Coordinates of N, CA and C in Angstrom, one line a residue:
M1 N 80.0 34.5 189.3 CA 79.3 33.4 188.1 C 78.0 34.0 188.0
S2 N 77.1 33.4 189.1 CA 76.0 33.7 189.3 C 75.6 34.8 188.5
G3 N 76.3 36.5 188.2 CA 75.5 36.9 187.0 C 75.6 36.9 185.5
S4 N 76.6 35.2 185.4 CA 76.6 34.8 183.9 C 75.4 34.9 183.3
L5 N 74.9 34.1 184.6 CA 73.3 33.0 184.5 C 72.2 33.7 184.2
I6 N 71.7 35.3 184.9 CA 71.8 36.5 184.5 C 71.1 37.3 183.2
I7 N 72.4 37.2 182.6 CA 73.0 38.0 181.1 C 72.2 37.3 180.6
I8 N 73.0 35.7 180.6 CA 72.3 35.1 179.5 C 70.8 34.8 179.6
V9 N 69.8 34.3 180.7 CA 68.9 35.0 180.9 C 68.4 36.2 180.1
L10 N 69.0 37.3 180.0 CA 68.6 38.3 180.0 C 68.1 38.1 177.9
A11 N 69.4 37.2 177.5 CA 70.2 37.5 175.6 C 68.9 36.6 175.5
A12 N 68.6 35.8 176.0 CA 67.5 34.9 175.7 C 66.5 35.4 175.6
V13 N 65.9 36.5 176.0 CA 64.5 37.3 176.9 C 64.8 37.6 175.4
C14 N 65.3 38.6 174.6 CA 65.7 39.3 174.3 C 65.9 39.2 172.9
I15 N 66.1 37.5 172.2 CA 66.2 37.0 171.6 C 64.7 37.1 171.4
S16 N 64.1 36.3 172.3 CA 63.0 35.9 171.8 C 61.9 37.3 171.4
H17 N 62.3 38.4 171.5 CA 61.5 39.3 171.3 C 62.2 39.5 169.2
V18 N 63.1 39.2 169.0 CA 63.5 39.9 167.9 C 62.5 39.6 167.0
A19 N 61.1 38.4 166.8 CA 59.9 37.9 165.4 C 59.9 39.8 165.6
S20 N 58.9 40.4 166.5 CA 58.7 41.2 166.9 C 59.3 42.5 166.7
Q21 N 60.1 43.2 166.5 CA 61.1 44.0 166.7 C 61.4 45.4 167.3
N22 N 60.6 44.9 169.1 CA 60.6 45.1 169.7 C 61.4 44.9 171.1
L23 N 62.8 45.2 170.2 CA 64.4 45.1 171.2 C 64.3 46.0 172.4
H24 N 64.5 45.2 173.3 CA 64.7 45.2 174.6 C 65.3 45.1 176.3
W25 N 66.3 45.6 176.9 CA 66.7 44.2 177.5 C 65.1 44.2 178.9
Q26 N 65.4 43.1 179.4 CA 64.0 42.7 180.9 C 65.2 42.2 181.6
E27 N 64.8 42.7 182.7 CA 65.0 41.8 184.0 C 64.1 40.6 184.3
R28 N 64.8 39.5 184.7 CA 63.6 38.7 185.4 C 64.4 37.6 186.5
T29 N 63.3 37.6 187.6 CA 63.9 37.5 188.3 C 62.9 36.4 189.0
P30 N 63.9 35.2 189.1 CA 63.6 33.7 189.5 C 62.5 34.0 190.7
R31 N 61.3 33.1 190.9 CA 60.7 33.6 191.4 C 60.7 32.2 192.2
G32 N 61.3 32.0 194.0 CA 60.9 31.0 194.6 C 62.2 30.4 195.3
D33 N 63.0 29.7 196.0 CA 64.0 29.4 196.2 C 65.3 28.8 195.8
L34 N 64.0 27.9 194.5 CA 65.0 27.0 193.9 C 65.5 27.3 192.3
K35 N 67.4 27.3 192.2 CA 67.7 27.7 191.5 C 69.4 26.6 191.3
P36 N 69.2 26.9 189.3 CA 70.5 26.2 189.4 C 72.0 26.6 190.0
P37 N 72.8 25.6 190.8 CA 74.7 26.1 191.0 C 75.0 27.4 190.6
A38 N 75.8 28.0 190.7 CA 76.3 28.8 189.2 C 77.5 28.1 188.7
R39 N 77.2 28.3 187.5 CA 78.4 27.7 186.0 C 78.9 28.6 185.0
R40 N 79.9 28.1 184.1 CA 80.4 28.4 183.3 C 80.6 27.0 182.4
Y41 N 80.7 27.4 181.2 CA 81.2 26.7 179.7 C 80.1 26.1 179.4
S42 N 78.7 26.6 180.0 CA 77.1 25.8 180.2 C 76.8 26.2 178.9
A43 N 75.9 25.5 178.0 CA 75.5 26.0 176.8 C 73.4 26.0 177.5
L44 N 72.4 27.1 176.8 CA 71.2 27.4 177.5 C 70.4 27.5 175.6
A45 N 69.4 26.5 176.2 CA 68.3 26.9 174.5 C 67.4 27.2 175.3
W46 N 66.2 27.8 174.1 CA 65.5 28.8 173.9 C 64.0 28.3 173.8
T47 N 62.8 28.2 174.0 CA 61.6 28.5 172.7 C 60.9 29.5 173.5
P48 N 59.6 29.9 173.2 CA 59.3 30.6 173.4 C 58.6 30.4 174.7
I49 N 58.3 29.3 175.8 CA 57.7 29.9 176.9 C 59.3 28.9 178.3
S50 N 60.3 28.4 177.2 CA 61.1 27.8 178.8 C 62.4 28.2 177.8
L51 N 63.6 28.0 179.4 CA 64.8 28.2 178.3 C 65.2 26.9 179.5
Y52 N 66.4 26.3 178.4 CA 67.2 24.9 179.0 C 68.3 25.5 178.9
L53 N 68.9 24.7 180.7 CA 70.0 25.2 180.7 C 70.7 23.5 181.5
F54 N 72.3 23.4 180.5 CA 72.0 22.2 180.7 C 73.8 21.9 181.4
G55 N 74.6 21.5 182.5 CA 76.1 21.3 182.2 C 77.1 22.8 182.6
G56 N 77.9 22.0 182.4 CA 79.4 23.7 182.5 C 80.1 23.6 183.8
E57 N 80.7 23.8 184.0 CA 81.7 23.5 185.2 C 81.1 24.4 186.2
G58 N 80.8 23.8 187.4 CA 81.0 24.7 188.5 C 81.6 25.0 189.6
E59 N 82.1 25.7 190.6 CA 83.0 25.5 191.4 C 83.0 24.5 192.3
D60 N 82.3 23.5 192.6 CA 82.4 21.5 193.0 C 82.8 21.0 191.2
G61 N 83.0 21.3 190.4 CA 83.7 20.5 189.7 C 83.2 20.6 188.0
V62 N 82.7 19.2 187.4 CA 81.8 18.9 186.0 C 80.5 19.1 186.3
L63 N 79.6 19.8 186.2 CA 78.1 19.3 186.3 C 77.6 19.1 185.1
G64 N 76.4 18.0 185.3 CA 75.8 17.5 184.9 C 74.4 17.4 184.5
D65 N 73.9 18.8 185.7 CA 72.3 18.6 185.3 C 71.7 19.6 184.7
M66 N 70.8 19.4 184.5 CA 69.7 20.0 183.6 C 68.4 21.0 184.1
W67 N 68.6 22.3 184.2 CA 67.3 22.6 184.5 C 67.0 23.1 183.7
E68 N 65.2 24.0 183.7 CA 64.2 24.4 182.9 C 63.5 26.0 183.9
F69 N 64.4 27.6 183.1 CA 63.2 28.1 183.7 C 61.9 28.3 182.0
S70 N 61.2 28.6 183.4 CA 59.8 28.5 183.0 C 59.4 30.4 182.3
L71 N 58.9 30.8 181.2 CA 59.4 32.3 180.7 C 57.7 32.3 181.3
L72 N 56.7 31.8 181.4 CA 55.7 32.3 181.7 C 55.2 32.1 183.7
T73 N 56.5 31.6 183.9 CA 55.8 31.5 185.5 C 58.0 32.0 186.5
D74 N 58.4 32.4 185.6 CA 59.7 32.7 186.2 C 60.3 32.1 187.2
E75 N 60.3 30.2 186.6 CA 60.7 30.1 188.3 C 61.2 28.7 186.7
W76 N 62.5 28.0 188.3 CA 63.8 27.0 187.7 C 62.8 25.8 188.6
T77 N 63.1 24.3 186.9 CA 62.7 23.3 187.9 C 63.9 22.6 187.5
E78 N 64.3 22.0 188.3 CA 65.6 20.6 187.4 C 64.7 19.2 187.3
L79 N 65.0 19.1 185.9 CA 65.4 17.9 185.5 C 65.7 16.7 185.1
N80 N 65.2 15.8 186.1 CA 65.7 14.4 185.7 C 65.8 13.2 184.8
F81 N 66.7 12.7 184.4 CA 66.5 11.6 183.2 C 67.3 10.5 183.6
V82 N 66.7 9.5 183.4 CA 67.3 8.3 183.4 C 69.2 8.1 182.6
I83 N 68.4 8.6 180.9 CA 68.9 8.9 180.1 C 69.2 10.0 179.7
K84 N 70.9 10.4 179.8 CA 71.3 11.7 179.6 C 72.6 12.3 179.0
P85 N 73.8 12.8 179.2 CA 74.7 13.2 178.2 C 75.3 12.8 179.4
S86 N 76.9 12.9 180.0 CA 77.7 12.8 180.2 C 78.1 13.8 181.2
P87 N 78.2 14.4 182.4 CA 79.1 15.2 182.8 C 79.9 16.3 182.0
R88 N 79.5 17.9 181.8 CA 80.4 18.3 180.9 C 80.6 19.4 180.9
Y89 N 81.6 20.1 179.9 CA 81.5 22.0 180.1 C 82.4 21.7 178.7
G90 N 82.0 23.5 177.8 CA 82.9 23.4 176.7 C 82.4 23.0 175.8
F91 N 81.6 22.4 175.0 CA 81.2 22.2 174.4 C 79.8 22.3 173.5
V92 N 79.9 21.7 172.5 CA 78.8 23.3 171.5 C 77.6 22.3 171.5
A93 N 77.1 23.0 171.3 CA 75.2 23.0 171.2 C 75.1 24.1 170.0
G94 N 73.3 23.6 169.7 CA 72.0 24.7 168.7 C 71.3 24.1 168.3
V95 N 70.0 24.6 168.9 CA 68.9 24.5 168.9 C 68.5 23.9 166.6
I96 N 68.2 23.0 166.5 CA 67.5 22.3 165.1 C 65.7 22.6 165.1
G97 N 65.0 23.7 165.4 CA 63.3 22.7 165.2 C 63.1 22.7 166.5
N98 N 62.7 21.6 167.0 CA 62.4 21.4 168.5 C 63.6 20.0 169.3
Y99 N 64.9 21.0 168.7 CA 65.9 19.8 168.5 C 66.9 20.5 169.4
W100 N 67.1 20.0 170.8 CA 68.7 21.2 171.3 C 69.6 19.5 171.2
Y101 N 71.1 20.1 170.3 CA 71.3 18.5 170.3 C 73.3 19.5 171.1
I102 N 73.9 18.7 171.4 CA 74.8 18.9 172.0 C 76.2 18.1 171.5
S103 N 77.1 18.4 171.3 CA 78.3 17.3 171.2 C 79.6 18.2 172.4
H104 N 80.5 17.3 171.6 CA 82.0 16.9 172.6 C 82.0 17.5 173.6
G105 N 83.3 17.9 174.0 CA 83.5 19.0 175.3 C 84.0 17.9 175.7
R106 N 84.3 18.9 177.6 CA 85.1 18.1 178.0 C 84.8 17.4 179.4
D107 N 85.6 16.3 180.0 CA 84.8 16.4 181.6 C 86.1 16.3 182.5
D108 N 86.2 15.6 183.4 CA 87.3 16.5 184.3 C 88.8 15.8 184.3
S109 N 88.9 14.4 183.3 CA 89.5 14.5 183.1 C 90.6 14.0 181.5
N110 N 88.7 14.0 180.4 CA 88.8 13.4 178.4 C 88.1 14.3 178.3
V111 N 88.9 14.7 176.7 CA 88.2 14.6 175.7 C 87.0 14.2 175.5
L112 N 85.2 15.2 175.4 CA 84.5 13.6 174.9 C 83.9 13.8 173.1
S113 N 83.7 13.0 172.5 CA 83.6 12.9 171.5 C 81.6 12.4 170.6
D114 N 81.3 12.4 172.0 CA 79.5 12.1 172.0 C 78.6 13.3 171.3
T115 N 77.9 12.9 170.5 CA 77.0 13.5 170.2 C 74.9 13.2 170.8
W116 N 75.0 13.5 171.8 CA 72.9 13.4 172.1 C 71.9 14.8 171.2
V117 N 70.8 14.5 171.1 CA 70.0 15.4 171.2 C 68.9 15.1 172.0
F118 N 68.5 16.1 172.4 CA 66.8 16.6 173.1 C 66.3 17.2 172.5
D119 N 65.2 15.9 172.7 CA 63.6 16.3 171.9 C 62.9 17.4 172.8
I120 N 62.3 18.6 172.6 CA 62.2 19.6 173.7 C 60.6 20.0 174.1
D121 N 60.1 18.7 172.3 CA 58.6 17.9 173.2 C 58.3 17.3 173.9
T122 N 58.9 16.5 173.7 CA 59.1 15.2 174.7 C 59.6 14.9 176.5
E123 N 61.0 16.5 176.0 CA 62.0 16.2 177.0 C 62.3 14.8 177.0
Q124 N 62.7 14.5 176.0 CA 64.0 12.9 176.3 C 65.4 13.5 175.8
W125 N 66.2 12.4 176.4 CA 67.6 12.8 175.1 C 67.8 11.5 174.3
E126 N 68.2 12.2 173.7 CA 69.1 10.4 172.6 C 70.3 10.1 172.5
Q127 N 70.9 9.2 172.5 CA 72.9 9.2 171.9 C 73.0 9.3 170.1
L128 N 73.3 9.9 169.6 CA 73.1 9.8 168.3 C 74.7 9.1 168.5
N129 N 74.7 8.0 166.7 CA 75.4 7.1 166.4 C 75.9 7.5 165.2
I130 N 77.0 8.2 166.1 CA 77.1 9.9 164.9 C 78.7 7.9 164.2
T131 N 78.5 7.7 162.5 CA 79.9 7.2 161.8 C 80.1 8.6 160.6
E132 N 81.6 8.1 160.5 CA 82.3 9.2 159.3 C 82.0 8.2 158.2

């Protein structure tokens, strides 16, 4: 599973070059010993200077952690929040403007139906109250 993270990071770096039409693969080697554990079924959001990684399924179960990879320093930082989505994998995620939305997914025993938004500028989560 650790190779998957490298591929995802490379894909995000490649996508960041689309604006300049200078498409190429670039390997980024994280500095330091701090890094997220291996995982699958997680989500990644990117900005011009950072990648954000949330959730997924790891070797020891469902993950609810969040990490930021700085494209300026090539370092991982674990982000900790009081208010955040519950651990999950297999969820839907997408970025609109400076907001990263995640919705649904699964935990150890349930299918989830909640929706959350992460404000990239303030680095704060908020649960959305969506009604039919």
